[in-house]
Short mmCIF file of C-alpha atoms and ligand atoms in Angstrom, two decimals:
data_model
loop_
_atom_site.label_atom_id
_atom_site.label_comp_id
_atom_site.label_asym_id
_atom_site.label_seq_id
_atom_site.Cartn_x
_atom_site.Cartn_y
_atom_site.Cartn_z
CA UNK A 7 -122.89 73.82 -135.10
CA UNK A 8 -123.05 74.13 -131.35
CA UNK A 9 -120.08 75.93 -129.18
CA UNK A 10 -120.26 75.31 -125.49
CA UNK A 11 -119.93 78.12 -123.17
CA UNK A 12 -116.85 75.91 -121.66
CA UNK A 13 -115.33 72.48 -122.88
CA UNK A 14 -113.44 71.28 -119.29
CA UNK A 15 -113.53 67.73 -121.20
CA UNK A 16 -110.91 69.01 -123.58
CA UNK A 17 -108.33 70.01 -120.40
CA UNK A 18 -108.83 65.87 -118.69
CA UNK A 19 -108.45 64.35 -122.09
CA UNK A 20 -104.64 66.36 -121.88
CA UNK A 21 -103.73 65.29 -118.64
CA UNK A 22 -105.58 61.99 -117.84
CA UNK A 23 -102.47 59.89 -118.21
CA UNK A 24 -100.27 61.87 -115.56
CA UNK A 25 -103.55 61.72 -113.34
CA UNK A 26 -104.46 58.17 -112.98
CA UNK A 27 -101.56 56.18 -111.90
CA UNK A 28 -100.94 58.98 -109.03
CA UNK A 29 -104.56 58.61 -107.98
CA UNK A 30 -104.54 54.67 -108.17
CA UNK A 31 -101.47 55.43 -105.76
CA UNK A 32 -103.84 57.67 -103.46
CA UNK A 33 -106.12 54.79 -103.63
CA UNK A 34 -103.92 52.41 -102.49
CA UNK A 35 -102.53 54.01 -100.14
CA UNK A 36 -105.72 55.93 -98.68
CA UNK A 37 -103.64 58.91 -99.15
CA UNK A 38 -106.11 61.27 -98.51
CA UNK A 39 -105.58 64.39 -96.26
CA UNK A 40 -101.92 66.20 -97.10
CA UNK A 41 -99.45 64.29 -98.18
CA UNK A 42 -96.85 64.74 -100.79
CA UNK A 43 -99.41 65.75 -103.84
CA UNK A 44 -100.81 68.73 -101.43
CA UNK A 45 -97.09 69.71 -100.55
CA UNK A 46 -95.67 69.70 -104.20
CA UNK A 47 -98.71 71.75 -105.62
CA UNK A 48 -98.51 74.09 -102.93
CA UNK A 49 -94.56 74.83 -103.26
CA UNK A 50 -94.88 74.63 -107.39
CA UNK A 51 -98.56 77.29 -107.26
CA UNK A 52 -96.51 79.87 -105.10
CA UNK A 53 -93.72 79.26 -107.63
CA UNK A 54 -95.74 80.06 -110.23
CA UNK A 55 -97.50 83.19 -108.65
CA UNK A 56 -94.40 84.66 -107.03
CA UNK A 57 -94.69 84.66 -103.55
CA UNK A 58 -93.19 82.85 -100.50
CA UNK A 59 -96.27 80.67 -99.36
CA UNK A 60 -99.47 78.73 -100.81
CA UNK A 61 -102.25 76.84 -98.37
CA UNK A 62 -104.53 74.72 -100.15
CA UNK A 63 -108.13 75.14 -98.62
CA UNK A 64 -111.62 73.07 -99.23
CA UNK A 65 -112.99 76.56 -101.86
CA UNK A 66 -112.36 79.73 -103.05
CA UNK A 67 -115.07 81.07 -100.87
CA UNK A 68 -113.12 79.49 -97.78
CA UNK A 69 -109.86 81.04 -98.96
CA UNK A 70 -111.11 84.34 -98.96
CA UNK A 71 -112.78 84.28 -95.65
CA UNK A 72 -109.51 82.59 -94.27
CA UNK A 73 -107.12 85.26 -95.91
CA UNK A 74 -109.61 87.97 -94.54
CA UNK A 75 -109.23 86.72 -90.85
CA UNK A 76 -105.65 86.19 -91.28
CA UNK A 77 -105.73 90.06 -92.19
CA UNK A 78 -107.52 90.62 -88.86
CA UNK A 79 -110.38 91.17 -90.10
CA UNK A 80 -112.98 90.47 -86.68
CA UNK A 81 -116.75 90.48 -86.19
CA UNK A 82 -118.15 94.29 -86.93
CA UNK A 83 -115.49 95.74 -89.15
CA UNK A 84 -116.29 96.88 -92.23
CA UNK A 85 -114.69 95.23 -95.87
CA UNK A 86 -114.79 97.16 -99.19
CA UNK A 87 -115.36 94.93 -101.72
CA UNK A 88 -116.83 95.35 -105.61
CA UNK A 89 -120.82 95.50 -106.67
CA UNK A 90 -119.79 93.59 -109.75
CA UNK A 91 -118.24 89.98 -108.78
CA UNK A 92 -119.30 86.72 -107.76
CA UNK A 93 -121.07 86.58 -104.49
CA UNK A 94 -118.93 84.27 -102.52
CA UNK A 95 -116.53 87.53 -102.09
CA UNK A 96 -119.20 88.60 -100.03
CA UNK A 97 -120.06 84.93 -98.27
CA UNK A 98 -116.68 85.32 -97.02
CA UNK A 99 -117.16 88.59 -95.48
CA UNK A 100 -120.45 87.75 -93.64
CA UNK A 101 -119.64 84.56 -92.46
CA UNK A 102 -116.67 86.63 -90.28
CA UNK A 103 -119.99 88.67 -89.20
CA UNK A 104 -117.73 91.59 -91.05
CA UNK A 105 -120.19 93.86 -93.30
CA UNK A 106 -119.62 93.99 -96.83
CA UNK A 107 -119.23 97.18 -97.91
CA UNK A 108 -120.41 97.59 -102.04
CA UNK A 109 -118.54 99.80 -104.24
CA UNK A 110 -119.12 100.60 -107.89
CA UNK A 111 -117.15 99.28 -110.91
CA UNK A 112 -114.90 101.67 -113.23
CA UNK A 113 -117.10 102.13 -116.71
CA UNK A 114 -114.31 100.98 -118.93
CA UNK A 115 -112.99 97.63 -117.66
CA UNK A 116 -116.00 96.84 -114.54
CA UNK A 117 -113.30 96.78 -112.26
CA UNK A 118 -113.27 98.07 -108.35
CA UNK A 119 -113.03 101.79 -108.49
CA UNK A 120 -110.71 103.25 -106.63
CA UNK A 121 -112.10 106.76 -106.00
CA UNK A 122 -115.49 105.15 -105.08
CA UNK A 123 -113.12 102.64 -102.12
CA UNK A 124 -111.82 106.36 -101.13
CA UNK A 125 -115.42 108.03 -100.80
CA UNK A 126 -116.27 104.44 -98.20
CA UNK A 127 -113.93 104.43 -96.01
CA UNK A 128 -115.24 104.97 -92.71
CA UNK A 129 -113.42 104.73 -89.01
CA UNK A 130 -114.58 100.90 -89.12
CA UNK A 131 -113.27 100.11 -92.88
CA UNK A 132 -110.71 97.19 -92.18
CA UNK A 133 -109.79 95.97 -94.95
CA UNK A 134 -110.22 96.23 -99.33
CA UNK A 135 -111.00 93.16 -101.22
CA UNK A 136 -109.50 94.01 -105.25
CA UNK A 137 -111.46 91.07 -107.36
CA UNK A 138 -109.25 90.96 -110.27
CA UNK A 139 -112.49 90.11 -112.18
CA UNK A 140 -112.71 88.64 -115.48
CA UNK A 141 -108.70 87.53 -115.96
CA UNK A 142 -107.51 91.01 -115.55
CA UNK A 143 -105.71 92.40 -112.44
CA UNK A 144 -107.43 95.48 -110.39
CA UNK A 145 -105.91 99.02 -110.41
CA UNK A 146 -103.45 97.81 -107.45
CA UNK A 147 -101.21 101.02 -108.02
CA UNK A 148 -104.12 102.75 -106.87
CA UNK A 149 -105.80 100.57 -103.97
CA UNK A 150 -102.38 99.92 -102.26
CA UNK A 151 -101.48 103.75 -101.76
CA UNK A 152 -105.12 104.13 -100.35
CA UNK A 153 -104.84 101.47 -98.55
CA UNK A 154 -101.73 102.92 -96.93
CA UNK A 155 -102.82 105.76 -96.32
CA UNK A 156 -105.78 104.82 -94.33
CA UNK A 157 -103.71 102.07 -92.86
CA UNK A 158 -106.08 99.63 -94.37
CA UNK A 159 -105.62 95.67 -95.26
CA UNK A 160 -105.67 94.94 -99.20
CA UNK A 161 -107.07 90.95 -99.44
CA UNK A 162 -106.79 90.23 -103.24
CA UNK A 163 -109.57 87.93 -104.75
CA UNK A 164 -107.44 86.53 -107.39
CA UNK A 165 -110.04 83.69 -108.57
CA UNK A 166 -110.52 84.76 -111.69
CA UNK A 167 -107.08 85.54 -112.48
CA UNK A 168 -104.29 82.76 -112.02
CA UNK A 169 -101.57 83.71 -114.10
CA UNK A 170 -102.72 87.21 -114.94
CA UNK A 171 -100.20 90.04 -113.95
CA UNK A 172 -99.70 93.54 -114.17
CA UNK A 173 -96.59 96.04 -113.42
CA UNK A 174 -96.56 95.52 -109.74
CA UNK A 175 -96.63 91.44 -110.07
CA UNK A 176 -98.54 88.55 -110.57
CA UNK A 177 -102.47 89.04 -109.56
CA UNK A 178 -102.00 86.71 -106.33
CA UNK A 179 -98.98 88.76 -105.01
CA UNK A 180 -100.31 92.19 -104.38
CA UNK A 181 -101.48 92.89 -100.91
CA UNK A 182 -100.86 90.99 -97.92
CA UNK A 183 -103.02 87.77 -98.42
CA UNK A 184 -104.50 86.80 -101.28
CA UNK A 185 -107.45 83.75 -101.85
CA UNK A 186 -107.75 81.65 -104.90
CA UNK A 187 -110.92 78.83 -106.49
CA UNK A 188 -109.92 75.86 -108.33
CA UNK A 189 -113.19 75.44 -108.99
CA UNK A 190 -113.67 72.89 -112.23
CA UNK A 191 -114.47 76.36 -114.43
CA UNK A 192 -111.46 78.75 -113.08
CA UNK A 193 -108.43 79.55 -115.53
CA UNK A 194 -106.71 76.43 -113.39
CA UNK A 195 -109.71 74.24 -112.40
CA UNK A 196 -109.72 70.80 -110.08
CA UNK A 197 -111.71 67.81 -110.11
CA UNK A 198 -114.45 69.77 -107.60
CA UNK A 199 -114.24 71.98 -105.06
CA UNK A 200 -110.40 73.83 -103.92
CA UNK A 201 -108.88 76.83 -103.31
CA UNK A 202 -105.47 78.45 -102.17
CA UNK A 203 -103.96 81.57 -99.68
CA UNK A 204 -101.44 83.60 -100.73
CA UNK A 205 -98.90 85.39 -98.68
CA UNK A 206 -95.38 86.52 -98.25
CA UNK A 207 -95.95 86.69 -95.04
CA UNK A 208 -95.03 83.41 -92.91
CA UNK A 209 -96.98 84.31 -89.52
CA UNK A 210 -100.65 84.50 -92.41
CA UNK A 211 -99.38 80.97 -93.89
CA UNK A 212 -99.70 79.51 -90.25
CA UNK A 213 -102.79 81.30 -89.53
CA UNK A 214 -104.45 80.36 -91.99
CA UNK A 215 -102.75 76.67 -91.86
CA UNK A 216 -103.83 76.40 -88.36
CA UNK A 217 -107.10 78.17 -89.26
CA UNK A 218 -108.29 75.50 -91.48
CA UNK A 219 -107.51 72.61 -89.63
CA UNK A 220 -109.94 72.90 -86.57
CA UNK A 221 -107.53 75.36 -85.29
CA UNK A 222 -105.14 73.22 -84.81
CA UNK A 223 -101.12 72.85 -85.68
CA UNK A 224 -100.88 69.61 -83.10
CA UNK A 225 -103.64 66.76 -83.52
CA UNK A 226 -105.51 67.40 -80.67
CA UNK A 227 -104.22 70.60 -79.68
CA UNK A 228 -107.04 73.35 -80.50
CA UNK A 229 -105.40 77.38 -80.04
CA UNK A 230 -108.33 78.89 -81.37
CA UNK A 231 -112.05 77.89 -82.85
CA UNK A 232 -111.13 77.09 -86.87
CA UNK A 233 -112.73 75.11 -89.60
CA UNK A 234 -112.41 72.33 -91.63
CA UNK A 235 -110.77 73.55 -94.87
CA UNK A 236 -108.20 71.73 -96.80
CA UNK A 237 -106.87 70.75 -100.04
CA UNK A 238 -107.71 67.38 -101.16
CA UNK A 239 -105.02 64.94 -101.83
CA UNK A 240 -107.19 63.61 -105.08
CA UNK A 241 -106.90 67.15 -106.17
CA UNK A 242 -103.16 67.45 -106.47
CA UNK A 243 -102.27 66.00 -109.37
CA UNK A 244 -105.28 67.29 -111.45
CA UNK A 245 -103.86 70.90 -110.31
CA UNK A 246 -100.20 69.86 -110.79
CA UNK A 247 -100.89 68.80 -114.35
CA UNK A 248 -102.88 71.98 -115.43
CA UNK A 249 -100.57 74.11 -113.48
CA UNK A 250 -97.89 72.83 -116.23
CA UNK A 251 -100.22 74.05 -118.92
CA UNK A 252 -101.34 77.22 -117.65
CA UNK A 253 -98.92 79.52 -119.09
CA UNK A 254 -99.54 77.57 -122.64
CA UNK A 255 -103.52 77.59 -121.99
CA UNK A 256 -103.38 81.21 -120.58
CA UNK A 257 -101.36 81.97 -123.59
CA UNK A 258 -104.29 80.20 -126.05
CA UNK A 259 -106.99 82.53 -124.62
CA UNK A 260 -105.55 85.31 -125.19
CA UNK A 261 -105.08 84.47 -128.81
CA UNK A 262 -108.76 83.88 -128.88
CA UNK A 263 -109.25 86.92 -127.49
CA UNK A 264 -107.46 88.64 -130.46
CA UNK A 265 -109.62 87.25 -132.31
CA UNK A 266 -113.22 88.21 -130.96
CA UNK A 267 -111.78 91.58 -130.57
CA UNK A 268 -110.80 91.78 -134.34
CA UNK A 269 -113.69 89.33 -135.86
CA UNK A 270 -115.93 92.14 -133.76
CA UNK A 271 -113.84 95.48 -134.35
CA UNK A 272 -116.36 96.84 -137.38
CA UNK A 273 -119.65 95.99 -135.37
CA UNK A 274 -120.83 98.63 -133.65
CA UNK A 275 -123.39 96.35 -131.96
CA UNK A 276 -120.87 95.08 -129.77
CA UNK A 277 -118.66 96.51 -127.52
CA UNK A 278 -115.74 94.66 -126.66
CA UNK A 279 -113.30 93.91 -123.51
CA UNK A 280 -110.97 96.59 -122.82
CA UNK A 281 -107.55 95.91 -121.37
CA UNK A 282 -106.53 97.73 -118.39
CA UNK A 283 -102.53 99.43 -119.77
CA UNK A 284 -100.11 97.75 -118.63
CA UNK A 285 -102.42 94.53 -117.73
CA UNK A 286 -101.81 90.89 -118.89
CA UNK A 287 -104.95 89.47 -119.25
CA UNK A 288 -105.51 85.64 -118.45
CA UNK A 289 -108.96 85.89 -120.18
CA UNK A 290 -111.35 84.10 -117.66
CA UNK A 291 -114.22 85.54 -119.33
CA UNK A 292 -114.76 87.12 -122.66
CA UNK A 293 -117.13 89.89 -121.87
CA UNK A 294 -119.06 91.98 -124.40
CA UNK A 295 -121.71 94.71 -123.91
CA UNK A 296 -124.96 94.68 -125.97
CA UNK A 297 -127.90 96.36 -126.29
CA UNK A 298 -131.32 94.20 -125.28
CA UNK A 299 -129.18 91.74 -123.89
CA UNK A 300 -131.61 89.41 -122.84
CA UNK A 301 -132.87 89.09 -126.52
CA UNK A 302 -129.12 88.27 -127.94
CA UNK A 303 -128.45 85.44 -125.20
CA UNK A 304 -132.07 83.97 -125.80
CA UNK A 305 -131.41 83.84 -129.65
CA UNK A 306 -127.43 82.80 -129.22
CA UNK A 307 -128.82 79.80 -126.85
CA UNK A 308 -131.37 79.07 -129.71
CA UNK A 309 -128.47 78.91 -132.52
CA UNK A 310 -126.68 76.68 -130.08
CA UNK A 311 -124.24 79.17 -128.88
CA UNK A 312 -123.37 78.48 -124.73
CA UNK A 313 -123.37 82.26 -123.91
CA UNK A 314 -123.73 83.41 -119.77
CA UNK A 315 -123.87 86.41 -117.76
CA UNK A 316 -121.07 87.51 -115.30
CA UNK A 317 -123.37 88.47 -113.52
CA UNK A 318 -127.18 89.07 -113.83
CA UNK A 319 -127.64 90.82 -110.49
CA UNK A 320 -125.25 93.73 -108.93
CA UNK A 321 -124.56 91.98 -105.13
CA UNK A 322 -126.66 95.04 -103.29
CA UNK A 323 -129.55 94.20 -105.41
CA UNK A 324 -129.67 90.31 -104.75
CA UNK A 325 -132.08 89.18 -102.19
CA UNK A 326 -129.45 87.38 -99.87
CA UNK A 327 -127.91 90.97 -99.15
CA UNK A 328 -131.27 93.00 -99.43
CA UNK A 329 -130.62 93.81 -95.75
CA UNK A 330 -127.54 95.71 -96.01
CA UNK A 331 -130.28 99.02 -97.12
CA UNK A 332 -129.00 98.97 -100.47
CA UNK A 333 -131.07 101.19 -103.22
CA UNK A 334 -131.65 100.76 -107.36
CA UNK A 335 -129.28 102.90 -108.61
CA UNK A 336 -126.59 103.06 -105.93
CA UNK A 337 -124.21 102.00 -108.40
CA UNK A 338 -124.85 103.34 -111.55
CA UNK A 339 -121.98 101.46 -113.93
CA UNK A 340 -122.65 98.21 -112.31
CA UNK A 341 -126.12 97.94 -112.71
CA UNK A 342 -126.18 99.52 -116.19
CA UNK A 343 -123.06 96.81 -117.44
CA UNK A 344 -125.41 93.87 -115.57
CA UNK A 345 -128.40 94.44 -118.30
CA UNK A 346 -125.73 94.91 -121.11
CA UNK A 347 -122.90 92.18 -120.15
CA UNK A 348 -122.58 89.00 -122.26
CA UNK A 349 -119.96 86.30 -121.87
CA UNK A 350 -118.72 84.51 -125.07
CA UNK A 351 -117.89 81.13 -125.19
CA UNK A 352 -113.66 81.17 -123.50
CA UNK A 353 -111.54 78.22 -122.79
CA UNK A 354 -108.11 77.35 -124.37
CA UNK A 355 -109.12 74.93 -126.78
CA UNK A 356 -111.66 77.54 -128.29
CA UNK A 357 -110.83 77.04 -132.35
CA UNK A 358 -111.27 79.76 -134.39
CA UNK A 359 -113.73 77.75 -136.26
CA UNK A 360 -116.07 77.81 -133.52
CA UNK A 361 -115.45 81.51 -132.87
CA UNK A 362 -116.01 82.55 -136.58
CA UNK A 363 -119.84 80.73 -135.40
CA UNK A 364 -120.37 82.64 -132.39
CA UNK A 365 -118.91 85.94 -133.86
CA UNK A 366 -121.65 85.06 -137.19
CA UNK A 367 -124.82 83.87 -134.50
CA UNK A 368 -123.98 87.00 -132.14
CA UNK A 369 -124.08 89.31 -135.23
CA UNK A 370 -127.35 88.06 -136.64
CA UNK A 371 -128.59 88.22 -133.09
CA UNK A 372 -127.81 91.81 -132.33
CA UNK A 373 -129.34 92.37 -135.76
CA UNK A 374 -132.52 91.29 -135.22
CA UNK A 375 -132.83 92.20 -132.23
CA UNK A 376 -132.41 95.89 -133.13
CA UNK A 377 -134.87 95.14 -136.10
CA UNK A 378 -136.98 94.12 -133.57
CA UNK A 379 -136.93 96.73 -130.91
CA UNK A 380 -137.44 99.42 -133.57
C1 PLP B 416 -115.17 81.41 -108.11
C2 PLP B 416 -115.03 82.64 -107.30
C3 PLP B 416 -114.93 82.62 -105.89
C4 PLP B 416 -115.19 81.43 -105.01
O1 PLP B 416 -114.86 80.25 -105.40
P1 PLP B 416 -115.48 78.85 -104.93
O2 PLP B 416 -114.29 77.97 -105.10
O3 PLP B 416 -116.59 78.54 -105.86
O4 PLP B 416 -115.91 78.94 -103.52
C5 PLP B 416 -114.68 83.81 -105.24
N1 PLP B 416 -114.56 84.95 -105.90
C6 PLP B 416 -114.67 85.03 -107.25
C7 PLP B 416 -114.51 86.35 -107.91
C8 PLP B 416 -114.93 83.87 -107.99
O5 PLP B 416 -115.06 83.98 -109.32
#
C-alpha cells in the first residue's frame, strides 16, 4: 500500500463546490486584482489569527521581506534568523541587501534558540525573525523580552504555523509584523503561489499595502520604489473555504499526531516530536529523528512510503549563502538534527490505516538498517 507524503487532492475534493461558481463569477467578470474575495479573506484570516490587519501578497517569501521592511529593516542591518528553516526566510533578508544572521536550533524541539539570538546581537542587529517551524510556535516569551531589551524588531515567520498558538497568542500575533505562505502544501494552502502580513499596527498594514503595489496607494501616484505583490482574486475563495476547515483539519493532525507518537512510543529507533509546554501544535510536519537516515528514507520510498526531509542542508552550509563565511560545525544541533530528521507522511485526511503502514515500513526500515550498519 502506498501513503503519499501529502494528499492536497483530498482538501479540493471538500471544497470544490463553494469554489467554482465564485470563480466562474471571477471569470465573468475578469475580477482579477482585489476585489471583494481578497477583502473578505483578508478581514476573516486576521479574524482567525487575532490581530487587527491582514495584506494578501504574491508568496510567503514576499511577505516576509515586506513585513521586514515595514519593520525598518534597510540595506546593511543585520537580521537574526534560524539555521534550521526553509530558505526563503533568508531570500527575504538578502533581497533587502540586510545580512542574515544564522543562529542554532534548541536540541529538543529545533526551534530558534534564544540564548544563541542573545550571544548575536551586535550594534547592527535590527531585527529577529522567530520561524515557528514545523506547526509549533517559537519560545516568544523569551525572544520578545530580548528583543526589548536590545530595542530590537521581532518579524514572526508564521508559515508553517496557521492556527498554531501558544500562551501569549496565536503564532501570527506575536511581534510587530508577522508574514505568512499559502503555498498549495502549508497547513492552509491556495491554488499556487500567496501569502499574508500580519500586524496590529495600522501605519505596517499601509506600508506594506502601499509596498506591494508599485509603491503606490493612488494609481499612478508612486511615494516610494515597491513591488508587485498581491493576493490573487482566483485565490480567495480556495483560502476562504479551507480557512473554514482549518480549525477541524488542524484539529485532525493533531489526532494523527497522537497516534505516531503512541504507535512509536516503545521503539527506541525513533525519536519522536516533542511539544514545546504550553504550545498548540498545528502539526505542519511530523518530524522524527533516526539513526542512518538516509538508509530509512531510501527503504521507506522503496515500500512506497512518501517520506521528506525538513531540511537536508543547515542554511550556512548551502551553497547560495556559502559567502556569508559560515564553517561545518557552527551550529552543532542543527547540523546534527539535518542527518537525523525524517518527515512522516502529515495532512488531515491521514487515516490511521495508512499510519499503522508507515509506523510498520519505518520500523522494518530502522531495523535493517541497524542490522546493516553493524
Ligand atoms: C513556505 C515557507 C516560506 C515561504 O513561502 P513561499 O510562499 O513558498 O514563498 C517562508 N518561510 C517558511 C518557514 C516556509 O516554510
Amino acid at each position: 500500500m502506498r501513503v503519499p507524503f501529502i494528499d492536497l487532492a483530498a482538501q479540493q475534493a471538500e471544497i470544490a463546490q463553494e469554489v467554482l461558481p465564485v470563480w466562474e463569477m471571477l471569470l465573468t467578470t475578469a475580477g482579477f486584482i482585489g476585489g471583494e474575495q481578497v477583502d473578505g479573506f483578508e478581514r476573516e484570516y486576521a479574524d482567525f489569527i487575532g490581530v487587527d490587519y491582514c495584506v494578501g501578497v504574491g508568496n510567503g517569501t514576499d511577505a516576509v521581506e515586506l513585513a521586514l521592511r515595514a519593520a525598518g529593516v534597510c540595506p546593511g542591518d543585520e537580521v537574526i534568523i534560524p539555521v534550521n528553516t526553509f530558505i526563503a526566510t533568508a531570500e527575504a533578508v538578502s533581497r533587502i541587501g540586510a545580512v542574515p544572521v544564522f543562529v542554532d536550533v534548541d536540541v529538543d524541539y529545533l526551534l530558534i534558540d534564544p540564548a544563541a539570538v542573545e550571544d548575536a546581537i551586535t550594534a547592527r542587529t535590527r531585527a529577529i525573525v522567530p520561524v515557528h517551524l514545523y506547526g509549533q510556535t517559537a519560545p516568544m516569551e523569551e525572544l520578545n523580552s530580548i528583543a526589548e531589551r536590545y530595542g530590537l524588531e521581532i518579524v514572526e515567520d508564521a508559515a508553517q504555523s496557521q492556527g498554531a498558538s501558544c500562551r501569549v497568542g496565536r503564532a501570527g500575533s506575536l511581534g510587530r509584523v508577522a508574514a505568512t505562505s499559502f503555498y498549495p502544501g502549508k497547513n492552509l494552502g491556495a491554488a499556487g503561489d500567496a501569502g499574508a502580513v500580519l500586524t496590529n499596527d495600522p501605519e505596517v498594514a499601509k506600508f506594506v499595502r502601499n509596498l506591494g503595489a508599485h509603491g503606490s496607494s493612488i494609481k499612478y501616484v508612486h511615494d516610494r520604489v515597491g513591488i508587485n505583490s498581491r493576493l490573487d482574486a482566483v485565490q480567495a475563495p480556495v483560502l476562504r473555504a479551507k480557512l473554514r476547515r482549518l480549525d477541524a483539519w488542524n484539529a485532525a493532525r493533531r489526532v494523527a499526531a497522537s497516534r505516531y507518537t503512541e504507535l512509536l512510543a516503545d521503539v527506541p529507533e525513533v525519536r519522536v516530536p516533542l511539544v514545546r509546554p504550553g504550545n498548540e501544535d498545528v502539526w505542519h510536519l511530523y518530524v522524527v529523528q533516526v539513526e542512518e537516515r538516509d538508509r530509512v528514507l531510501a527503504e521507506l520510498g522503496a515500500a512506497g512510503i512518501g517520506a521528506a526531509i525538513h531540511y537536508p542542508t543547515p542554511l550556512h552550509l548551502t551553497a547560495a549563502y556559502s559567502g556569508l563565511g559560515y564553517r561545518a560545525g557552527e551550529f552543532p544541533v542543527a547540523e546534527s538534527a539535518a542527518k537525523r530528521i525524517l518527515s512522516l507522511p502529515m495532512f488531515p485526511h491521514l487515516t490511521a490505516d495508512l499510519q499503522a503502514v508507515v509506523v510498520a515500513e519505518l520500523i522494518t526500515a530502522t531495523a535493517r538498517v541497524t542490522v546493516g550498519a553493524r
